[in-house]
Amino acid sequence: MQLLNVLEWAHTAYRGDRPEGAGKGSGDLTVVVLPPREAMTRGQLRRMAELARDEGIAVRWEEARGGAGAPLRTVASLLGPLRRAERIVVGDPFSRYVQLLLSLARTEGAAPDVPGGVVVVDDGTATMEFVTQLARGERLVRWHRKGAGGARAALFAPVSASARRRMTPSAHRRVEVFSSMPVEAPEHVPVVRNDFAWTRARFGPPALTGGTDLVGTSLVETGVVDPERYLEAVASLSRAHGATRYFAHRRESARKLHRIAAGTGLEIVRPDLPLELVARRGPIGRTILSFPSTVVHTLPLALAGTGVTVAVCDVDPAWLTEGASPRARGFLSGVTGTARGVRRLPSAPPAS
């Protein structure tokens, strides 16, 4: 999703830079991918990297997590480009790896009248929390994390603080947020609206199945929602709305998906691209159901004018685990309450 939003940002930022009839290209832009070990995410990233190359963007695939010496090799290979870059585009400001690299970058202008630049593109709903923490000058912590983070977080604190300073505007540093989420940025941080113009121009419109699709979330995997309550809610929603397909989140476990398929009869679909692209390419249901997540903000934009209805089901506070962050309830409610162009559904009743 971060890489998709880099493509959307490039489409917006460089749209006026090419004369009529010029070929593809997004200026002197290089995308650095730091893939995780998890296979499904790696597969999606490879597909997205292909799309980026099709748009004329250079892509560097860095195996930063490939062994004991990999982090040092990655940092050494990127140090020069980071120092030379006029603008740094960040996909996940909460990532410690990204914070480390950003702390090494030159984000201030080369001269007093030449401001440097940092652009933070959407990382889904996490962007809402990032902007709030940036405005308050708080330490960057993901919304679903509970506690201070322990000894490792304390050791990393100086690096995190350095990265946060580089994401704070100054006389010589321009900081911008590129987002489709409802964010209120601090003073001197402009927000550029991501309306998925590249996605809509590149794909679709999709064929509609006439049925209902249900979108999965990683709320169980992140320890926010009780797994049994989640399975009950999925069964209830699919029964009430006649859903036939379940689009799995890339972090959902195979065991959990097997239980969903066995208990509901839903066809499990593991997308090989972000759901915004999968839906835009089609075929897709005329109605898409989701729990509070990024897609309740992005799908209405990506599917504008197609006749698809996006509906969001609230998370009942009783579904939350004991280990859920104290902020979880309010944050999830905010995700739902600020979504535009969606139909609100009450918390799913127990399946009968």
Tab-separated table of C-alpha atoms in Angstrom:
chain	number	residue	atom	x	y	z
A	1	MET	CA	0.000	0.000	0.000
A	2	GLN	CA	2.866	2.371	0.756
A	3	LEU	CA	4.346	1.710	-2.675
A	4	LEU	CA	0.971	2.285	-4.342
A	5	ASN	CA	0.761	5.646	-2.599
A	6	VAL	CA	4.259	6.550	-3.793
A	7	LEU	CA	2.997	5.962	-7.348
A	8	GLU	CA	-0.041	8.130	-6.611
A	9	TRP	CA	2.198	10.849	-5.178
A	10	ALA	CA	4.516	10.728	-8.197
A	11	HIS	CA	1.523	10.964	-10.536
A	12	THR	CA	0.399	14.117	-8.704
A	13	ALA	CA	3.817	15.677	-8.114
A	14	TYR	CA	5.193	15.199	-11.635
A	15	ARG	CA	1.968	15.463	-13.613
A	16	GLY	CA	2.748	18.992	-14.758
A	17	ASP	CA	6.466	18.442	-15.327
A	18	ARG	CA	6.251	16.654	-18.688
A	19	PRO	CA	5.419	18.295	-22.002
A	20	GLU	CA	2.481	16.963	-24.012
A	21	GLY	CA	3.480	13.756	-25.765
A	22	ALA	CA	6.462	13.053	-23.498
A	23	GLY	CA	7.071	9.464	-22.431
A	24	LYS	CA	6.549	7.973	-19.014
A	25	GLY	CA	8.768	8.952	-16.132
A	26	SER	CA	8.610	10.618	-12.746
A	27	GLY	CA	11.648	12.821	-12.666
A	28	ASP	CA	14.771	11.490	-11.002
A	29	LEU	CA	12.817	9.275	-8.609
A	30	THR	CA	14.206	6.099	-7.070
A	31	VAL	CA	12.078	3.803	-4.918
A	32	VAL	CA	13.901	1.703	-2.310
A	33	VAL	CA	11.998	-1.401	-1.201
A	34	LEU	CA	12.954	-2.944	2.156
A	35	PRO	CA	10.959	-6.199	1.961
A	36	PRO	CA	9.952	-8.165	5.053
A	37	ARG	CA	10.436	-11.903	5.353
A	38	GLU	CA	6.724	-12.745	5.069
A	39	ALA	CA	6.035	-14.384	1.702
A	40	MET	CA	2.670	-12.845	0.817
A	41	THR	CA	3.870	-9.284	1.399
A	42	ARG	CA	7.008	-9.947	-0.631
A	43	GLY	CA	4.885	-11.185	-3.504
A	44	GLN	CA	2.681	-8.102	-3.438
A	45	LEU	CA	5.755	-5.861	-3.300
A	46	ARG	CA	7.274	-7.560	-6.347
A	47	ARG	CA	4.064	-6.980	-8.311
A	48	MET	CA	3.956	-3.340	-7.209
A	49	ALA	CA	7.631	-2.922	-8.106
A	50	GLU	CA	6.812	-4.103	-11.630
A	51	LEU	CA	4.082	-1.470	-11.894
A	52	ALA	CA	6.503	1.196	-10.654
A	53	ARG	CA	9.067	0.223	-13.302
A	54	ASP	CA	6.321	0.364	-15.938
A	55	GLU	CA	5.850	4.003	-14.907
A	56	GLY	CA	9.526	4.747	-15.532
A	57	ILE	CA	10.538	4.739	-11.858
A	58	ALA	CA	13.847	3.182	-10.783
A	59	VAL	CA	13.376	0.499	-8.101
A	60	ARG	CA	16.073	-0.776	-5.728
A	61	TRP	CA	15.231	-4.034	-3.948
A	62	GLU	CA	17.271	-4.098	-0.719
A	63	GLU	CA	17.284	-7.304	1.350
A	64	ALA	CA	17.727	-5.304	4.535
A	65	ARG	CA	16.506	-8.172	6.722
A	66	GLY	CA	18.471	-10.907	4.990
A	67	GLY	CA	20.877	-11.873	7.765
A	68	ALA	CA	23.245	-10.528	10.417
A	69	GLY	CA	25.230	-8.278	8.088
A	70	ALA	CA	22.321	-7.168	5.903
A	71	PRO	CA	21.317	-4.044	7.860
A	72	LEU	CA	24.850	-2.639	7.798
A	73	ARG	CA	25.257	-3.366	4.081
A	74	THR	CA	21.923	-1.713	3.318
A	75	VAL	CA	22.739	1.409	5.310
A	76	ALA	CA	26.171	1.670	3.687
A	77	SER	CA	24.746	1.316	0.163
A	78	LEU	CA	22.028	3.925	0.766
A	79	LEU	CA	24.062	6.509	2.663
A	80	GLY	CA	25.297	8.295	-0.470
A	81	PRO	CA	21.901	8.502	-2.209
A	82	LEU	CA	20.265	9.642	1.033
A	83	ARG	CA	22.791	12.453	1.447
A	84	ARG	CA	22.368	13.586	-2.166
A	85	ALA	CA	18.576	13.375	-2.374
A	86	GLU	CA	16.724	16.663	-2.682
A	87	ARG	CA	13.544	15.099	-1.358
A	88	ILE	CA	12.882	11.997	0.754
A	89	VAL	CA	9.530	10.200	0.421
A	90	VAL	CA	8.683	8.032	3.433
A	91	GLY	CA	6.152	5.211	3.382
A	92	ASP	CA	6.136	4.164	7.048
A	93	PRO	CA	7.322	6.784	9.556
A	94	PHE	CA	6.837	4.308	12.443
A	95	SER	CA	9.326	1.801	11.020
A	96	ARG	CA	12.575	1.751	12.987
A	97	TYR	CA	14.436	0.901	9.797
A	98	VAL	CA	12.938	3.917	8.037
A	99	GLN	CA	13.682	6.116	11.053
A	100	LEU	CA	17.315	4.974	11.023
A	101	LEU	CA	17.695	5.785	7.324
A	102	LEU	CA	15.905	9.106	7.712
A	103	SER	CA	18.205	10.090	10.576
A	104	LEU	CA	21.115	9.719	8.128
A	105	ALA	CA	19.509	11.742	5.337
A	106	ARG	CA	20.161	15.379	4.479
A	107	THR	CA	16.685	16.820	4.753
A	108	GLU	CA	17.630	20.494	4.925
A	109	GLY	CA	18.248	22.652	1.860
A	110	ALA	CA	21.735	22.937	0.398
A	111	ALA	CA	21.419	26.732	0.661
A	112	PRO	CA	19.372	29.039	2.917
A	113	ASP	CA	16.909	29.802	0.103
A	114	VAL	CA	16.580	26.167	-1.061
A	115	PRO	CA	14.385	24.195	1.338
A	116	GLY	CA	14.898	20.472	1.505
A	117	GLY	CA	11.922	18.178	1.612
A	118	VAL	CA	10.340	15.201	3.340
A	119	VAL	CA	7.072	13.748	2.064
A	120	VAL	CA	5.150	11.229	4.166
A	121	VAL	CA	2.784	9.166	2.019
A	122	ASP	CA	-0.090	7.147	3.418
A	123	ASP	CA	0.525	3.996	5.409
A	124	GLY	CA	-3.210	3.569	5.849
A	125	THR	CA	-4.892	4.424	9.132
A	126	ALA	CA	-1.476	4.685	10.802
A	127	THR	CA	-1.095	8.038	9.030
A	128	MET	CA	-3.873	9.465	11.202
A	129	GLU	CA	-1.952	8.573	14.355
A	130	PHE	CA	1.356	9.767	12.906
A	131	VAL	CA	-0.007	13.243	12.144
A	132	THR	CA	-1.557	13.495	15.622
A	133	GLN	CA	1.701	12.512	17.320
A	134	LEU	CA	3.708	14.855	15.099
A	135	ALA	CA	1.427	17.769	16.014
A	136	ARG	CA	1.804	17.001	19.734
A	137	GLY	CA	5.555	16.411	19.559
A	138	GLU	CA	5.074	12.895	20.928
A	139	ARG	CA	7.227	9.822	20.462
A	140	LEU	CA	6.149	7.869	17.376
A	141	VAL	CA	4.283	4.729	18.499
A	142	ARG	CA	1.797	2.681	16.481
A	143	TRP	CA	-1.752	3.062	17.765
A	144	HIS	CA	-2.256	-0.643	18.579
A	145	ARG	CA	0.962	-0.952	20.604
A	146	LYS	CA	0.562	-1.084	24.372
A	147	GLY	CA	3.211	0.201	26.764
A	148	ALA	CA	6.472	2.086	26.245
A	149	GLY	CA	8.264	-0.555	24.194
A	150	GLY	CA	10.856	-1.794	26.703
A	151	ALA	CA	14.648	-1.670	26.632
A	152	ARG	CA	14.994	-1.850	22.834
A	153	ALA	CA	12.776	1.201	22.434
A	154	ALA	CA	14.850	3.064	25.029
A	155	LEU	CA	18.078	2.238	23.188
A	156	PHE	CA	16.567	3.348	19.889
A	157	ALA	CA	15.093	6.551	21.338
A	158	PRO	CA	17.904	8.889	20.135
A	159	VAL	CA	17.546	7.628	16.558
A	160	SER	CA	13.765	7.953	16.714
A	161	ALA	CA	14.084	11.493	18.051
A	162	SER	CA	16.484	12.405	15.241
A	163	ALA	CA	14.073	11.018	12.639
A	164	ARG	CA	11.169	12.904	14.211
A	165	ARG	CA	13.156	16.159	13.950
A	166	ARG	CA	13.659	15.447	10.259
A	167	MET	CA	9.892	15.109	9.876
A	168	THR	CA	9.361	18.485	11.553
A	169	PRO	CA	9.262	21.569	9.288
A	170	SER	CA	11.808	24.354	9.657
A	171	ALA	CA	13.069	27.348	7.701
A	172	HIS	CA	15.187	25.000	5.574
A	173	ARG	CA	13.017	21.894	5.585
A	174	ARG	CA	9.636	21.441	3.936
A	175	VAL	CA	7.508	18.579	5.287
A	176	GLU	CA	4.425	17.440	3.405
A	177	VAL	CA	1.797	14.747	3.968
A	178	PHE	CA	0.219	13.021	0.970
A	179	SER	CA	-2.899	11.284	2.213
A	180	SER	CA	-6.404	10.081	1.468
A	181	MET	CA	-7.087	9.876	5.203
A	182	PRO	CA	-8.873	12.568	7.252
A	183	VAL	CA	-5.862	14.208	8.881
A	184	GLU	CA	-5.320	17.600	10.465
A	185	ALA	CA	-1.647	18.339	10.099
A	186	PRO	CA	0.275	20.732	12.349
A	187	GLU	CA	0.984	24.257	11.216
A	188	HIS	CA	3.367	24.570	8.253
A	189	VAL	CA	2.755	20.938	7.183
A	190	PRO	CA	0.650	21.000	4.008
A	191	VAL	CA	-1.584	18.027	3.269
A	192	VAL	CA	-1.938	17.064	-0.386
A	193	ARG	CA	-5.084	15.054	-1.076
A	194	ASN	CA	-4.599	11.592	-2.545
A	195	ASP	CA	-7.691	10.886	-4.664
A	196	PHE	CA	-6.255	7.770	-6.377
A	197	ALA	CA	-6.101	9.532	-9.735
A	198	TRP	CA	-3.334	7.204	-10.993
A	199	THR	CA	-5.279	4.070	-10.010
A	200	ARG	CA	-8.450	5.280	-11.710
A	201	ALA	CA	-6.574	6.304	-14.862
A	202	ARG	CA	-4.584	3.062	-15.030
A	203	PHE	CA	-7.256	0.441	-14.260
A	204	GLY	CA	-10.957	-0.195	-14.778
A	205	PRO	CA	-13.737	0.563	-14.520
A	206	PRO	CA	-14.399	-2.913	-13.090
A	207	ALA	CA	-17.094	-5.400	-13.962
A	208	LEU	CA	-19.505	-5.832	-11.038
A	209	THR	CA	-20.607	-9.257	-9.832
A	210	GLY	CA	-23.838	-7.984	-8.320
A	211	GLY	CA	-23.004	-9.791	-5.059
A	212	THR	CA	-21.349	-8.804	-1.790
A	213	ASP	CA	-17.670	-9.076	-0.853
A	214	LEU	CA	-16.257	-8.929	2.678
A	215	VAL	CA	-12.823	-7.437	3.416
A	216	GLY	CA	-10.722	-9.011	6.168
A	217	THR	CA	-8.541	-7.178	8.679
A	218	SER	CA	-5.485	-7.907	10.812
A	219	LEU	CA	-7.159	-6.749	14.047
A	220	VAL	CA	-6.838	-10.278	15.436
A	221	GLU	CA	-3.198	-10.617	14.400
A	222	THR	CA	-2.285	-7.286	16.012
A	223	GLY	CA	-3.896	-8.378	19.280
A	224	VAL	CA	-6.714	-5.812	19.213
A	225	VAL	CA	-9.785	-8.020	18.647
A	226	ASP	CA	-10.554	-11.407	20.200
A	227	PRO	CA	-10.349	-14.125	17.502
A	228	GLU	CA	-13.588	-15.858	18.495
A	229	ARG	CA	-15.532	-12.585	18.489
A	230	TYR	CA	-14.069	-11.745	15.085
A	231	LEU	CA	-15.103	-15.100	13.625
A	232	GLU	CA	-18.627	-14.631	15.012
A	233	ALA	CA	-18.824	-11.164	13.442
A	234	VAL	CA	-17.652	-12.426	10.048
A	235	ALA	CA	-20.228	-15.226	10.115
A	236	SER	CA	-23.001	-12.802	11.100
A	237	LEU	CA	-22.118	-10.246	8.429
A	238	SER	CA	-21.796	-12.810	5.652
A	239	ARG	CA	-25.148	-14.335	6.564
A	240	ALA	CA	-26.986	-11.005	6.910
A	241	HIS	CA	-25.669	-9.546	3.654
A	242	GLY	CA	-25.230	-12.634	1.509
A	243	ALA	CA	-21.465	-12.257	1.133
A	244	THR	CA	-19.753	-14.816	-1.081
A	245	ARG	CA	-16.072	-13.811	-1.044
A	246	TYR	CA	-13.647	-12.857	1.725
A	247	PHE	CA	-10.633	-10.775	0.683
A	248	ALA	CA	-7.948	-11.701	3.180
A	249	HIS	CA	-5.574	-9.185	4.725
A	250	ARG	CA	-1.980	-10.107	3.972
A	251	ARG	CA	-1.255	-10.669	7.695
A	252	GLU	CA	-4.154	-13.039	8.358
A	253	SER	CA	-3.066	-16.537	9.352
A	254	ALA	CA	-3.865	-19.595	7.261
A	255	ARG	CA	-5.503	-21.285	10.282
A	256	LYS	CA	-7.862	-18.358	10.839
A	257	LEU	CA	-8.781	-18.203	7.139
A	258	HIS	CA	-9.452	-21.950	7.119
A	259	ARG	CA	-11.862	-21.531	10.033
A	260	ILE	CA	-13.630	-18.681	8.238
A	261	ALA	CA	-14.038	-20.736	5.070
A	262	ALA	CA	-15.231	-23.819	6.946
A	263	GLY	CA	-17.628	-21.926	9.181
A	264	THR	CA	-19.189	-19.578	6.626
A	265	GLY	CA	-18.687	-21.081	3.173
A	266	LEU	CA	-17.003	-17.861	2.023
A	267	GLU	CA	-14.507	-18.147	-0.819
A	268	ILE	CA	-11.145	-16.946	0.519
A	269	VAL	CA	-9.279	-14.644	-1.863
A	270	ARG	CA	-5.648	-13.717	-1.181
A	271	PRO	CA	-5.003	-10.615	-3.320
A	272	ASP	CA	-1.647	-10.317	-5.072
A	273	LEU	CA	-1.945	-6.504	-5.144
A	274	PRO	CA	-3.426	-3.863	-2.810
A	275	LEU	CA	-7.204	-4.178	-2.668
A	276	GLU	CA	-7.671	-0.775	-4.290
A	277	LEU	CA	-6.064	-2.131	-7.485
A	278	VAL	CA	-7.764	-5.523	-7.256
A	279	ALA	CA	-11.169	-3.867	-6.881
A	280	ARG	CA	-10.507	-1.391	-9.664
A	281	ARG	CA	-9.489	-4.170	-12.047
A	282	GLY	CA	-12.514	-6.274	-11.056
A	283	PRO	CA	-14.668	-8.173	-11.039
A	284	ILE	CA	-15.856	-6.873	-7.671
A	285	GLY	CA	-19.082	-7.060	-5.704
A	286	ARG	CA	-21.633	-4.293	-5.952
A	287	THR	CA	-21.387	-4.055	-2.139
A	288	ILE	CA	-18.119	-4.263	-0.173
A	289	LEU	CA	-18.284	-4.823	3.596
A	290	SER	CA	-15.400	-3.943	5.887
A	291	PHE	CA	-14.508	-3.482	9.523
A	292	PRO	CA	-12.768	-0.187	10.468
A	293	SER	CA	-9.664	-0.109	8.292
A	294	THR	CA	-7.882	1.870	5.623
A	295	VAL	CA	-10.135	0.601	2.831
A	296	VAL	CA	-13.220	2.408	4.139
A	297	HIS	CA	-11.376	5.604	3.196
A	298	THR	CA	-9.555	4.483	0.057
A	299	LEU	CA	-12.059	2.260	-1.770
A	300	PRO	CA	-14.718	4.988	-2.193
A	301	LEU	CA	-12.038	7.094	-3.931
A	302	ALA	CA	-10.603	4.306	-6.072
A	303	LEU	CA	-14.100	3.115	-7.055
A	304	ALA	CA	-15.698	6.533	-7.550
A	305	GLY	CA	-18.326	6.467	-10.272
A	306	THR	CA	-18.509	2.669	-10.522
A	307	GLY	CA	-21.737	2.145	-8.568
A	308	VAL	CA	-20.031	0.124	-5.808
A	309	THR	CA	-21.244	0.704	-2.234
A	310	VAL	CA	-18.731	0.447	0.615
A	311	ALA	CA	-20.196	-0.332	4.047
A	312	VAL	CA	-18.331	-0.359	7.361
A	313	CYS	CA	-19.267	-2.411	10.420
A	314	ASP	CA	-18.392	-0.914	13.803
A	315	VAL	CA	-16.234	-2.890	16.221
A	316	ASP	CA	-18.128	-3.559	19.438
A	317	PRO	CA	-15.959	-2.668	22.476
A	318	ALA	CA	-16.751	-6.150	23.833
A	319	TRP	CA	-14.687	-7.620	20.982
A	320	LEU	CA	-11.464	-5.985	22.208
A	321	THR	CA	-8.865	-8.102	23.982
A	322	GLU	CA	-7.479	-7.358	27.429
A	323	GLY	CA	-4.159	-6.589	25.802
A	324	ALA	CA	-5.563	-4.012	23.383
A	325	SER	CA	-4.078	-0.544	23.619
A	326	PRO	CA	-6.173	1.929	25.654
A	327	ARG	CA	-6.354	4.039	22.470
A	328	ALA	CA	-7.780	1.213	20.365
A	329	ARG	CA	-11.473	1.843	21.015
A	330	GLY	CA	-11.346	5.566	20.277
A	331	PHE	CA	-9.056	5.108	17.294
A	332	LEU	CA	-11.255	2.497	15.611
A	333	SER	CA	-14.325	4.619	16.240
A	334	GLY	CA	-12.531	7.561	14.657
A	335	VAL	CA	-11.616	5.518	11.589
A	336	THR	CA	-15.282	4.668	11.074
A	337	GLY	CA	-16.718	8.053	12.006
A	338	THR	CA	-14.508	10.027	9.633
A	339	ALA	CA	-15.022	7.789	6.589
A	340	ARG	CA	-16.764	9.594	3.742
A	341	GLY	CA	-18.937	8.023	1.096
A	342	VAL	CA	-19.584	4.809	3.062
A	343	ARG	CA	-22.657	3.238	4.643
A	344	ARG	CA	-22.485	2.718	8.410
A	345	LEU	CA	-23.510	-0.643	9.854
A	346	PRO	CA	-23.969	-1.458	13.541
A	347	SER	CA	-21.748	-4.013	15.258
A	348	ALA	CA	-22.547	-7.436	13.851
A	349	PRO	CA	-25.089	-9.379	15.962
A	350	PRO	CA	-24.224	-12.942	16.986
A	351	ALA	CA	-24.621	-15.475	14.181
A	352	SER	CA	-27.671	-17.676	14.676
